[in-house]
């Protein structure tokens, strides 16, 4: 059995996941996740994180039921959702797992349901049903045959009538009626309520035996064993390998996710499997922008690429905002989608308009972060403005004790409880991140500049001055 090459290197070339029509890409605005089920277009970098995921996969290929759990923590906009989608893309290419040739099955699960055995079971069953429905359709002869005819051959006339609402509802309909194929029984009504983790494992171990299941837990900071339907120890039993089925998980969440996992019994984290997500490095950002402009055949784009890289400061969410703004402006000028013929040359005249549109998008992003700061205390953004210059003087970092001393002293004179509340809100909103050694830092570039009302960086010299106000292009 061949193992996976654990050393992932981003070579910078265009990949199949980048082949997205321009209008589809622009419709997502600053959200990287697309409904294609593929990895995120123009995903770049993250070599360490993907290599760690491959290490976990190799452990599972060797039939090790218990293995380290990658935990990805990062502030809003760091690219957690993009990395999650890329993990799913990775699993497409993995060889079958273990001695039973299990197929890989990614299962997306919200952290609020991760301690509920019934919720996990239903999520896995639904993922199996969708995969089998897709596989069965793909295996039917006649690539050009009408979908209804292909379904009629397998499911019968009555089922076809129910499914003509579209392919997206096929999996749901099949789940409702239940069916058996490839030795697995999927779907159908269940009369019993699975209230204990052991019942879930015993009942489903056989049904899941053909699959190597990886739970991708999003918003994992919401994990709690106190929610209705939660069974304490659910995830820890998966983590320790006590569940008979071949199932493991990865967690993605805001700062505080490790603490939440500790609260539900996940305390044996392995060195190197904690993956704090921050900005990209210069090389990865350049590759992302160049991939995007190459895919849509944008010519003479050097100034545009430099402007986007400077404005985004290597922050994934900012890159998405400015790429979307640039392509929106160019597509409007071209008057066509650009999916086949390519966009017009990226001359300097439109660059100020594109960057102004991107600036508006970035401002909206920071405004949402500030509202998050003030959600429970309207004074929190004011405290952040006081703290931002001091953090800058320290290279973006301060010791926790120094932050506390400053906030409890003049001119703020805050009580300890209010300081603790501010630090917690600042971490959740992305203004502060807690580092080892009781240090705090500002993880999101330009957050301080936004709080302090500082201007945007200038455009490259070849571009004309930016207009004061620009409306979004191509709006009727």
Short mmCIF file of C-alpha atoms in Angstrom, two decimals, residues 15 19 27 45 55 58 93 96 127 143 183 187 196 243 254 287 329 375 416 425 471:
data_model
loop_
_atom_site.label_atom_id
_atom_site.label_comp_id
_atom_site.label_asym_id
_atom_site.label_seq_id
_atom_site.Cartn_x
_atom_site.Cartn_y
_atom_site.Cartn_z
CA UNK A 15 -5.21 23.66 -11.05
CA UNK A 19 -11.42 26.57 -13.57
CA UNK A 27 -20.93 36.28 -7.42
CA UNK A 45 0.32 28.47 0.41
CA UNK A 55 0.42 13.02 8.07
CA UNK A 58 -1.13 8.37 6.46
CA UNK A 93 -6.71 12.20 -4.48
CA UNK A 96 -8.09 3.88 -0.42
CA UNK A 127 -22.84 12.26 3.30
CA UNK A 143 -23.16 10.43 -20.86
CA UNK A 183 -23.47 -3.66 0.98
CA UNK A 187 -31.56 6.33 4.80
CA UNK A 196 -25.76 6.94 24.03
CA UNK A 243 -15.24 4.10 18.28
CA UNK A 254 -11.88 31.01 16.19
CA UNK A 287 0.91 33.14 -6.30
CA UNK A 329 -14.04 46.55 -12.69
CA UNK A 375 -21.40 43.80 20.85
CA UNK A 416 -10.25 43.68 36.28
CA UNK A 425 -14.14 40.21 22.93
CA UNK A 471 -19.99 53.44 -6.86
#
